[in-house]
Amino acid sequence: MAIPPQIFPPRKRRPSAASFISPKLTEPDLLHSLLHLTHEISSLKPIQFLLKRNSYSIIRKTNLLSVLFEELIRTSIPLSSQSLILCFEEMYIVLQRIKTLIEDCSNGSKMAMLMQNESIADSFHKLTADLSTLLDIFPVTELELSDDVRELVILIRKQCIESKPFVDLKDNELRHAVVTMLDRIKREIVPNHLKLVDIFERLEIRDSSSCRAEIESLEEEIQNRNDEQSKSELVALIGLVRYAKCVLFGASTASSSSSSSDDDAKRRKQPSDVAVPADFRCPITLDLMRDPVVVATGQTYDRESIQLWLESGHNTCPKTGQTLAHTDLIPNRALQNLIAMWCREQKILFETVGSNDKPHGVIINKAALEATRMTASFLVNKLSLSPSMEAANAVVYELRVLAKTDSDSRACIAEAGAIPLLISYLSFNVGSQNPDLQVNAVTTILNLSILEANKTRIMETDGAINGVIEVLRSGATWEAKANAAATIFSLSGIHSYRRRLGRKTRVTRGLIDLARCGPTGARRDALVAILTLAADRETVARLVEAGVVEMTAEVMDGLPEEAVTILEMVVKRGGLMAVAAAFSSIKKLAVILREGSDRARESAAATLATMCRKGGSDIVADLASLPGIERVIWELMAIGTVRGKRKAATLLRILRRWAAGLDSAGLTEGFSTALTSSTTMVSTQ
């Protein structure tokens, strides 16, 4: 998935607070800390590609200062005055800032540093001036220093005083070349290849790997900026680096793409790989919320999920069952920030889904948009001319990566004509010959489908849906099948497409088969897609016929929340046939009611209440026969969620009425008929 706007919460650039606070150490500890700090700075390598002279000069001065601290420690010269201690404390702060500046320049974005080379050069000069001021007040003549050390301190002080701000003319020329190139891109002029090569060679960005590292550094740099203009400029630089990565260094080879995928998997995890906190999961889909919103009852849902619920004709809160006073959806920014922070800690990509999202929270500028359009056109044209599956795989992988980034990239790729080309790589033959190509193709379509306009493009492209379904049913790898299921979930975000997909038997059976047999991540993708399709009443009947109820019973032990949530919706919308099919799940639901999570227990209580109301005395009797069931229900009424308590109370009333002989014979007869019909239907399949 793409990485868009509110990916991570702001992480301000160092120096940290510790860099501006006096250490408050004892005299020996202070001297040892200063010595250790000068050694750390001396061990740093000067910046190689920009500001080399500035960094080398200040590292050399710091290295000379270490001789002073070594002398003071060796001779145990007492720090006689408070002013001298204060001088050393201030020197500690300055040295911390020097270390931080060099590390940030060495590890940060080269492009960003180039764009602000004058201000960074000024920072080096100011730190040198601060050092000069401290050496001015340092009582060199009062301390019993050796002549060599005394002369050395005087020499360092003189060098600091004589230091001037320095900006290399070549650095300024390089910055001008980059700015000019961005301006030409803004005017839709394709960059000159030789000039592009020269810029990236001088920046020492010489392969695809270093381009990826530069893009990541730029994305992180954006979080350190406060003004929108500078953020916008950085987005333009990202567009330029992406374009250069494809044009100068070619699309990733099949082997390098696999390696990149592995590396990316190590750096970034998926929500299915970790235990997502319950408060961060949507009560409807049980998936990590991307855009949490609050409804009239005060409950929070993922925007896309609750919109689907409301578009399906509901006017109640899914969790509480209360009628909504209004259908306004209020963004829950506080929760979204908490989710973003958690994703950052877990190294999970976090994006908000929506067609209006722009990268990094700013309106994308013209240069960035045109660079993205040029990159997409270049890759699509290259794909159309690919002579082999290996060559095509490399290009499709690059499209997959580009489609992860933002909405504009998805739009540009689709507008360039990528979708019809990608469809040709979804077939069984392609999967059997080159599984990576099939995975990359279906994943690219998945990433493209996040954009609302692309959902229509995909649904209206001949062969697109059949291709995705073929991957779902007979994909070469579990990853391909899982991403096909995720694509169906994404496309079903539009009501008419959800109904259209739900009418396809191959879709419902394919999802159910994947939920039964796949690994955990693939099962979750299939279950979420099934849950979305189940929002349509007509589709629920097809799902019941395809065995969705039996499937939920099979996966309930491993994925209880997802399974019970689906069963609740199916039983609620599927009529007596669904209730009859779920009859054998009563004992498992009772176990969930006793041992499950809060959300799972809530759904289990709701499912059992619906089954008892619709199924009558046969189901109530079966439930009542379970040992300790009333105690479990009482416990849920005491400590469950608000909705769970209400459903538990309903369930207890039903059991009490049954025990008093007040059950409905009419419902019992209907359930018995449905059960017989269901048994016959299953036996003839």
XYZ file of C-alpha atoms in Angstrom:
685
model
C 0.000 0.000 0.000
C 0.894 3.296 -0.617
C 2.556 5.612 1.727
C 0.600 8.918 1.688
C 0.056 12.105 3.658
C -0.348 11.357 7.284
C 1.949 8.355 7.191
C 3.750 9.172 10.435
C 3.342 11.898 13.024
C 5.955 14.664 12.960
C 9.401 13.706 14.232
C 11.310 16.911 14.787
C 14.919 17.080 13.735
C 17.625 16.774 16.305
C 19.404 18.223 18.270
C 17.544 16.743 21.160
C 16.715 18.571 24.355
C 19.852 17.123 25.959
C 21.957 19.111 23.510
C 20.856 22.383 25.134
C 20.961 21.422 28.802
C 24.015 21.661 31.005
C 25.055 18.212 32.224
C 25.400 19.256 35.933
C 28.197 16.766 36.545
C 30.984 16.700 39.080
C 34.329 18.126 37.961
C 35.989 14.790 37.050
C 32.849 13.503 35.348
C 32.469 16.727 33.389
C 36.027 16.524 32.066
C 35.662 12.860 31.164
C 32.366 13.614 29.404
C 34.006 16.394 27.398
C 36.881 14.135 26.431
C 34.541 11.349 25.408
C 32.470 13.779 23.342
C 35.517 15.172 21.510
C 36.619 11.617 20.714
C 33.160 10.838 19.323
C 33.259 13.910 17.083
C 36.827 13.162 15.976
C 35.767 9.675 14.910
C 33.085 11.079 12.581
C 33.925 11.200 8.912
C 33.732 14.596 7.196
C 30.775 14.994 4.835
C 32.009 13.774 1.467
C 29.617 15.145 -1.119
C 28.713 18.635 0.189
C 30.096 21.022 2.851
C 33.210 18.861 3.089
C 35.472 21.755 4.065
C 33.059 22.989 6.748
C 32.722 19.611 8.436
C 36.429 18.770 8.163
C 37.444 22.080 9.758
C 35.197 21.761 12.795
C 36.099 18.085 13.322
C 39.801 18.994 13.262
C 39.318 21.778 15.841
C 37.382 19.422 18.105
C 40.111 16.825 17.822
C 42.676 19.395 18.975
C 40.471 20.293 21.944
C 40.660 16.705 23.167
C 44.338 17.329 23.971
C 43.286 20.016 26.475
C 40.880 17.699 28.296
C 43.419 14.874 28.332
C 45.950 17.240 29.960
C 43.473 18.407 32.614
C 42.522 14.818 33.483
C 46.112 13.552 33.479
C 47.460 16.301 35.742
C 44.320 16.474 37.937
C 44.317 20.244 37.711
C 41.418 21.512 39.881
C 38.712 23.619 38.259
C 39.261 26.512 40.613
C 36.414 28.845 39.734
C 32.695 28.601 39.084
C 33.157 30.546 35.850
C 35.521 27.857 34.536
C 32.998 25.112 35.342
C 30.296 27.139 33.610
C 32.579 27.567 30.601
C 33.069 23.806 30.343
C 29.339 23.144 30.735
C 28.597 25.541 27.887
C 31.368 23.927 25.842
C 29.693 20.536 26.392
C 26.473 21.937 24.892
C 28.286 23.374 21.867
C 30.124 20.098 21.229
C 26.834 18.194 21.445
C 25.364 20.500 18.823
C 28.412 20.038 16.587
C 28.104 16.256 16.816
C 24.396 16.401 16.089
C 24.816 18.676 13.062
C 27.476 16.469 11.478
C 25.457 13.294 12.079
C 22.297 14.826 10.640
C 24.130 16.005 7.541
C 25.835 12.641 7.056
C 22.701 10.541 7.549
C 20.046 12.813 6.062
C 18.889 13.600 2.547
C 21.565 14.781 0.150
C 19.058 16.684 -1.972
C 17.598 18.466 1.045
C 21.064 19.382 2.281
C 21.950 20.740 -1.146
C 18.861 22.945 -1.169
C 19.809 24.462 2.197
C 23.599 24.344 1.870
C 23.989 28.051 2.689
C 21.988 27.838 5.925
C 23.859 24.685 6.984
C 27.190 26.352 6.223
C 26.028 29.240 8.393
C 25.213 26.776 11.201
C 28.768 25.439 11.065
C 30.098 29.001 11.242
C 27.869 29.911 14.205
C 29.017 26.858 16.152
C 32.629 27.780 15.435
C 31.881 31.308 16.668
C 30.325 29.900 19.854
C 33.438 27.828 20.393
C 35.545 30.945 19.832
C 33.588 32.861 22.480
C 34.085 30.117 25.048
C 37.808 29.905 24.320
C 38.021 33.693 24.740
C 36.837 33.466 28.338
C 38.806 30.289 29.042
C 41.498 31.250 31.636
C 44.378 29.626 29.803
C 47.023 31.620 31.694
C 45.593 30.821 35.138
C 45.784 27.049 34.788
C 49.002 25.126 35.162
C 49.021 23.792 31.637
C 52.102 22.648 29.766
C 53.486 25.110 27.247
C 52.472 22.883 24.324
C 48.862 22.620 25.470
C 48.678 26.343 26.248
C 49.937 27.170 22.752
C 47.510 24.685 21.265
C 44.520 26.337 22.990
C 45.664 29.757 21.754
C 46.016 28.330 18.246
C 42.497 26.847 18.284
C 41.080 30.146 19.569
C 42.837 32.056 16.788
C 41.550 29.676 14.131
C 38.003 30.004 15.453
C 38.220 33.808 15.464
C 39.539 33.890 11.895
C 36.922 31.421 10.621
C 34.627 32.813 7.909
C 31.347 31.496 6.494
C 32.193 29.311 3.516
C 29.982 27.994 0.732
C 31.642 26.033 -2.058
C 30.936 27.581 -5.458
C 30.473 24.082 -6.927
C 27.750 23.358 -4.386
C 25.885 26.498 -5.415
C 26.241 25.571 -9.087
C 24.835 22.111 -8.377
C 21.907 23.560 -6.477
C 21.182 25.916 -9.363
C 21.239 22.960 -11.773
C 18.654 21.088 -9.678
C 16.392 24.137 -9.343
C 16.599 24.751 -13.106
C 15.735 21.132 -13.851
C 12.694 21.268 -11.547
C 11.555 24.440 -13.263
C 11.802 22.747 -16.671
C 9.870 19.745 -15.391
C 7.203 22.135 -14.127
C 6.923 23.403 -17.712
C 6.504 19.779 -18.872
C 9.997 19.611 -20.420
C 11.631 16.210 -20.055
C 14.997 16.512 -18.254
C 18.180 16.326 -20.299
C 19.637 12.878 -19.741
C 23.270 13.977 -19.518
C 22.480 16.751 -17.037
C 20.478 14.324 -14.941
C 23.412 11.908 -14.894
C 25.793 14.708 -13.863
C 23.592 15.868 -10.971
C 23.178 12.418 -9.470
C 26.827 11.521 -9.980
C 27.949 14.637 -8.099
C 25.512 13.837 -5.297
C 26.904 10.297 -5.195
C 23.484 8.788 -5.852
C 24.624 6.101 -8.238
C 22.133 3.219 -8.188
C 18.544 2.221 -7.422
C 19.373 1.379 -3.828
C 20.817 4.827 -3.099
C 17.775 6.390 -4.807
C 15.435 4.478 -2.495
C 17.484 5.584 0.504
C 17.348 9.198 -0.692
C 13.563 9.034 -1.135
C 13.145 7.671 2.396
C 15.389 10.419 3.756
C 13.374 13.089 1.936
C 10.105 11.672 3.266
C 11.502 11.777 6.781
C 12.869 15.274 6.206
C 9.363 16.480 5.379
C 8.294 15.601 8.910
C 10.975 17.976 10.223
C 9.662 20.990 8.319
C 7.002 23.329 9.630
C 6.167 25.534 6.671
C 4.127 24.275 3.738
C 6.370 25.841 1.105
C 9.469 23.904 2.122
C 7.431 20.718 2.381
C 6.164 21.277 -1.138
C 9.718 21.754 -2.422
C 10.785 18.481 -0.835
C 7.884 16.667 -2.491
C 9.166 17.983 -5.833
C 12.619 16.599 -5.048
C 11.086 13.194 -4.297
C 9.425 13.275 -7.712
C 12.748 14.074 -9.367
C 14.582 11.252 -7.568
C 11.858 8.743 -8.496
C 12.067 9.769 -12.120
C 15.860 9.527 -12.133
C 15.736 6.122 -10.440
C 13.709 4.666 -13.311
C 15.377 6.521 -16.175
C 19.017 6.383 -15.099
C 19.233 3.051 -13.349
C 16.465 1.135 -15.083
C 13.641 -0.842 -13.593
C 14.653 -3.273 -10.878
C 15.580 -6.717 -12.123
C 13.527 -9.704 -11.028
C 16.169 -10.713 -8.504
C 16.653 -7.219 -7.158
C 12.929 -6.698 -6.887
C 12.628 -9.826 -4.820
C 15.507 -8.667 -2.696
C 13.930 -5.253 -2.376
C 10.676 -6.841 -1.393
C 12.447 -8.859 1.268
C 14.277 -5.783 2.550
C 11.050 -3.815 2.547
C 9.343 -6.589 4.457
C 12.087 -6.427 7.078
C 11.771 -2.665 7.404
C 7.989 -2.426 7.138
C 5.452 -4.855 8.525
C 1.781 -5.318 7.712
C -0.948 -4.930 10.370
C -1.655 -8.669 10.049
C 1.883 -9.415 11.253
C 1.363 -7.866 14.691
C -1.331 -7.743 17.343
C -3.287 -4.577 16.614
C -4.677 -2.915 19.789
C -8.436 -3.368 20.002
C -9.059 0.387 20.129
C -7.251 0.809 16.796
C -9.444 -1.719 14.961
C -12.696 -0.866 13.220
C -15.647 -2.585 14.970
C -17.101 -3.454 11.551
C -14.130 -4.928 9.675
C -11.829 -5.547 12.680
C -9.051 -4.109 10.518
C -6.627 -1.332 11.462
C -8.426 1.986 11.046
C -6.898 4.360 8.491
C -9.374 7.228 8.786
C -11.269 6.930 12.103
C -14.496 8.918 12.361
C -17.053 9.376 15.121
C -20.794 8.854 14.513
C -23.700 10.422 16.379
C -23.614 7.803 19.162
C -19.988 8.591 19.967
C -18.647 5.311 18.555
C -15.610 5.331 16.260
C -15.374 3.471 12.944
C -13.143 3.512 9.885
C -14.639 6.019 7.443
C -14.873 3.625 4.505
C -16.552 0.895 6.552
C -19.200 3.098 8.174
C -19.926 4.771 4.850
C -20.608 1.345 3.329
C -22.900 0.589 6.278
C -24.859 3.820 5.815
C -25.027 3.464 2.029
C -26.557 0.018 2.517
C -29.640 1.690 3.999
C -28.863 1.440 7.716
C -29.687 4.300 10.062
C -28.355 2.702 13.235
C -24.989 2.481 14.950
C -23.518 -0.972 14.160
C -22.025 -1.353 17.626
C -24.807 -0.039 19.882
C -27.827 -0.575 17.650
C -29.074 2.930 18.478
C -30.750 5.004 15.782
C -28.376 7.702 14.553
C -29.631 11.252 15.157
C -27.651 12.304 12.074
C -25.219 10.695 9.615
C -22.403 13.230 9.933
C -18.963 11.641 10.292
C -16.578 13.595 12.510
C -12.839 12.865 12.005
C -11.209 11.449 15.139
C -7.835 13.183 14.729
C -6.590 12.274 18.196
C -7.090 8.559 17.577
C -5.625 8.840 14.081
C -2.463 10.382 15.534
C -2.208 7.599 18.111
C -2.603 4.980 15.375
C 0.035 6.736 13.283
C 2.458 6.806 16.205
C 1.846 3.115 16.894
C 2.416 2.281 13.219
C 5.676 4.186 13.275
C 6.865 2.240 16.320
C 5.848 -1.056 14.709
C 7.329 -0.045 11.303
C 3.950 -0.465 9.628
C 3.053 1.631 6.604
C 0.178 3.918 7.520
C -1.960 5.710 5.009
C -5.368 7.258 4.982
C -7.568 6.034 2.183
C -9.238 8.661 0.051
C -9.077 10.270 -3.338
C -8.259 13.691 -1.941
C -5.132 12.646 -0.067
C -1.970 14.446 -1.071
C 1.514 13.396 -0.112
C 2.866 14.653 3.174
C -0.126 16.826 3.979
C 0.515 19.520 1.374
C -0.895 20.370 -2.004
C 1.464 18.756 -4.461
C 3.273 21.270 -6.636
C 3.412 21.319 -10.395
C 6.980 20.018 -10.644
C 6.206 16.991 -8.469
C 3.062 16.182 -10.424
C 4.805 16.430 -13.793
C 7.742 14.352 -12.548
C 5.297 11.663 -11.437
C 3.492 11.802 -14.771
C 6.797 11.477 -16.658
C 7.826 8.523 -14.480
C 4.518 6.733 -15.019
C 4.575 7.326 -18.785
C 8.173 6.117 -19.014
C 7.390 2.896 -17.143
C 4.150 2.135 -18.994
C 5.827 2.705 -22.349
C 8.691 0.440 -21.279
C 6.208 -2.230 -20.179
C 4.467 -2.164 -23.551
C 7.821 -2.874 -25.223
C 9.076 -5.491 -22.735
C 10.534 -8.404 -24.717
C 10.294 -11.007 -21.938
C 8.556 -11.857 -18.690
C 11.745 -11.067 -16.781
C 11.915 -7.589 -18.286
C 8.182 -7.070 -17.711
C 8.514 -8.176 -14.073
C 11.146 -5.525 -13.420
C 8.921 -2.779 -14.839
C 5.750 -4.009 -13.125
C 7.612 -4.049 -9.816
C 8.537 -0.381 -10.313
C 4.886 0.413 -11.085
C 3.897 -1.454 -7.938
C 6.277 0.660 -5.864
C 5.136 3.896 -7.526
C 1.464 3.006 -7.011
C 2.135 2.709 -3.259
C 3.179 6.315 -2.901
C 0.152 8.594 -3.275
C -3.082 9.328 -5.100
C -1.443 11.351 -7.874
C 0.898 8.478 -8.702
C -2.083 6.123 -8.929
C -3.913 8.530 -11.178
C -0.891 9.064 -13.441
C -0.253 5.326 -13.807
C -3.859 4.622 -14.748
C -4.024 7.587 -17.123
C -0.865 6.330 -18.845
C -2.726 3.133 -19.773
C -1.186 0.657 -17.334
C -4.321 -1.289 -16.359
C -4.886 -3.151 -19.690
C -1.197 -4.082 -19.774
C -1.226 -5.336 -16.189
C -4.247 -7.557 -16.824
C -2.289 -9.659 -19.298
C 0.018 -10.758 -16.457
C -2.745 -12.117 -14.209
C -3.280 -15.369 -16.079
C -2.568 -18.866 -14.807
C 0.120 -19.341 -17.460
C 2.019 -16.264 -16.280
C 1.750 -17.408 -12.671
C 3.107 -20.855 -13.480
C 6.060 -19.446 -15.446
C 6.868 -16.346 -13.387
C 5.052 -16.193 -10.009
C 6.737 -12.905 -9.061
C 5.301 -11.216 -12.151
C 1.772 -12.332 -11.276
C 2.182 -11.135 -7.684
C 3.548 -7.762 -8.775
C 0.778 -7.297 -11.360
C -2.128 -8.039 -9.012
C -0.531 -5.981 -6.227
C -0.143 -3.020 -8.585
C -3.836 -3.269 -9.470
C -4.618 -3.426 -5.742
C -2.601 -0.268 -5.088
C -4.243 1.492 -8.032
C -7.721 0.550 -6.778
C -7.256 2.629 -3.632
C -8.014 5.703 -5.744
C -11.771 6.066 -6.179
C -11.553 6.969 -9.878
C -9.399 3.917 -10.547
C -12.051 1.603 -9.129
C -14.229 2.565 -12.079
C -11.342 2.203 -14.532
C -10.611 -1.312 -13.281
C -14.240 -2.440 -13.236
C -14.828 -1.139 -16.763
C -11.631 -2.545 -18.297
C -12.309 -5.751 -20.235
C -10.901 -8.773 -18.475
C -9.801 -6.948 -15.343
C -12.248 -8.526 -12.887
C -11.949 -11.958 -14.467
C -8.181 -11.655 -14.181
C -8.347 -10.761 -10.487
C -10.787 -13.627 -9.875
C -8.476 -16.045 -11.684
C -5.628 -15.025 -9.369
C -7.957 -15.427 -6.368
C -8.910 -18.960 -7.424
C -5.676 -20.270 -8.922
C -2.906 -17.773 -8.132
C 0.626 -19.172 -8.064
C 1.318 -17.972 -4.502
C -0.609 -17.199 -1.344
C 0.553 -13.604 -1.621
C -1.041 -13.311 -5.058
C -4.312 -14.799 -3.796
C -4.336 -12.573 -0.709
C -3.789 -9.431 -2.770
C -6.522 -10.497 -5.188
C -8.872 -10.775 -2.191
C -7.729 -7.350 -0.983
C -8.440 -5.970 -4.467
C -12.003 -7.296 -4.308
C -12.392 -5.679 -0.892
C -11.113 -2.365 -2.272
C -13.367 -2.447 -5.344
C -16.416 -3.307 -3.235
C -16.066 0.070 -1.568
C -18.511 1.326 -4.204
C -22.018 -0.034 -3.552
C -22.865 -0.967 -7.148
C -19.558 -2.780 -7.582
C -20.047 -4.618 -4.292
C -23.341 -6.019 -5.514
C -21.850 -6.842 -8.916
C -18.936 -8.724 -7.361
C -21.220 -10.510 -4.898
C -23.244 -11.967 -7.766
C -20.205 -13.804 -9.084
C -20.079 -17.326 -7.674
C -16.355 -17.548 -8.394
C -15.797 -14.534 -6.146
C -17.747 -15.853 -3.156
C -16.383 -19.383 -3.428
C -12.856 -18.136 -4.053
C -12.921 -15.953 -0.943
C -14.380 -18.726 1.200
C -11.794 -21.236 -0.039
C -8.975 -18.784 0.707
C -10.375 -18.104 4.187
C -10.401 -21.855 4.820
C -6.997 -22.832 3.495
C -4.711 -19.822 3.353
C -2.093 -18.610 5.832
C -3.227 -16.165 8.504
C -2.584 -12.980 6.527
C -4.373 -14.287 3.440
C -7.292 -15.512 5.578
C -7.725 -12.074 7.069
C -7.774 -10.459 3.609
C -10.428 -12.952 2.484
C -12.534 -12.516 5.640
C -12.506 -8.729 5.362
C -13.626 -8.972 1.726
C -16.392 -11.418 2.696
C -17.555 -9.092 5.470
C -17.786 -6.207 3.017
C -19.728 -8.239 0.450
C -22.083 -9.410 3.212
C -23.350 -5.836 3.560
C -25.575 -6.667 0.555
C -28.546 -8.880 1.503
C -28.674 -10.610 -1.870
C -24.995 -11.508 -1.596
C -25.533 -13.009 1.878
C -27.783 -15.693 0.372
C -25.074 -16.569 -2.140
C -22.467 -16.671 0.610
C -24.640 -19.049 2.662
C -25.048 -21.315 -0.363
C -21.263 -21.244 -0.871
C -20.675 -22.409 2.702
C -19.723 -19.208 4.522
C -21.307 -20.341 7.781
C -19.414 -23.632 7.787
C -16.234 -21.729 6.938
C -16.616 -19.400 9.937
C -16.944 -22.442 12.197
C -13.709 -23.845 10.766
C -11.663 -20.655 11.245
C -13.231 -19.567 14.528
C -10.454 -21.087 16.629
C -7.692 -19.185 14.815
C -9.440 -15.923 13.928
C -12.348 -15.631 16.362
C -13.120 -11.914 16.023
C -13.265 -11.966 12.237
C -15.202 -15.229 12.073
C -17.820 -14.249 14.660
C -18.326 -10.805 13.108
C -19.046 -12.400 9.720
C -21.352 -14.968 11.280
C -23.250 -12.209 13.101
C -23.887 -10.333 9.856
C -24.777 -13.448 7.880
C -27.218 -14.719 10.503
C -28.784 -11.270 10.807
C -29.279 -10.864 7.043
C -29.505 -14.437 5.801
C -32.838 -15.575 7.199
C -33.716 -19.019 8.499
C -31.402 -20.812 6.091
C -28.427 -19.021 7.615
C -29.679 -19.748 11.136
C -30.063 -23.422 10.279
C -26.561 -23.554 8.820
C -25.176 -21.942 11.971
C -26.913 -24.411 14.315
C -23.780 -26.532 14.674
C -21.743 -23.456 15.723
C -23.638 -22.838 18.957
C -21.066 -24.562 21.155
C -18.200 -22.662 19.542
C -20.071 -19.395 19.982
C -20.558 -20.244 23.642
C -16.809 -20.777 23.985
C -16.177 -17.360 22.397
C -18.773 -15.889 24.755
C -16.748 -17.220 27.664
C -13.133 -16.833 26.482
C -13.047 -14.361 23.574
C -11.994 -10.734 23.395
C -14.510 -8.002 24.230
C -15.376 -7.482 20.572
C -15.641 -11.214 19.875
C -17.864 -11.784 22.927
C -20.068 -8.904 21.864
C -20.519 -10.351 18.362
C -21.059 -13.860 19.748
C -23.834 -12.600 22.055
C -25.458 -10.702 19.172
C -25.261 -13.779 16.920
C -26.762 -16.093 19.519
C -29.543 -13.607 20.281
C -30.459 -13.381 16.591
C -30.345 -17.171 16.189
C -32.566 -17.677 19.225
C -35.114 -15.101 18.038
C -35.238 -16.481 14.517
C -34.684 -20.167 15.251
C -36.958 -20.659 18.214
C -36.949 -23.305 20.922
C -34.635 -25.822 19.252
C -31.743 -23.379 19.325
C -32.668 -21.973 22.730
C -32.811 -25.478 24.166
C -29.443 -26.360 22.687
C -27.931 -23.197 24.125
C -29.582 -23.676 27.519
C -28.176 -27.200 27.759
C -24.594 -25.920 27.790
C -23.105 -26.067 31.315
C -22.643 -22.679 32.976
C -24.073 -20.657 30.077
C -26.146 -18.378 32.315
C -23.104 -17.571 34.450
C -21.162 -16.628 31.303
C -24.017 -14.372 30.181
C -24.203 -12.741 33.611
C -20.463 -12.094 33.463
C -20.794 -10.424 30.067
C -23.626 -8.263 31.406
C -21.296 -7.131 34.189
C -18.017 -6.435 32.378
C -18.753 -6.477 28.638
C -18.940 -3.587 26.213
C -22.074 -1.435 26.157
C -23.489 -3.334 23.214
C -22.256 -6.630 24.630
C -24.120 -5.981 27.876
C -27.305 -5.206 25.978
C -27.067 -8.314 23.804
C -26.284 -10.457 26.855
C -29.385 -9.103 28.604
C -31.474 -9.955 25.549
C -30.019 -13.450 25.481
C -30.754 -13.974 29.168
C -34.386 -12.842 28.697
C -34.788 -15.346 25.857
C -33.422 -18.176 28.004
C -35.691 -17.219 30.921
C -38.774 -17.061 28.665
C -37.918 -20.449 27.210
C -37.506 -21.918 30.689
C -40.941 -20.525 31.571
C -42.490 -22.116 28.475
C -43.109 -18.824 26.701
C -41.196 -19.623 23.452
C -42.831 -19.288 20.016
C -43.895 -22.539 18.355
C -44.242 -20.789 15.025
C -40.568 -19.888 14.917
C -39.573 -23.372 16.036
C -41.507 -24.926 13.185
C -39.921 -22.506 10.707
C -36.456 -23.311 11.982
C -37.068 -27.067 11.820
C -38.203 -26.752 8.230
C -35.179 -24.624 7.379
C -32.860 -27.075 9.117
C -34.258 -29.987 7.099
C -33.991 -27.960 3.885
C -30.434 -26.921 4.724
C -29.410 -30.528 5.436
C -30.873 -31.641 2.138
C -29.136 -28.817 0.256
C -25.749 -29.655 1.800
C -26.114 -33.365 1.037
C -26.822 -32.687 -2.658
C -23.813 -30.388 -3.219
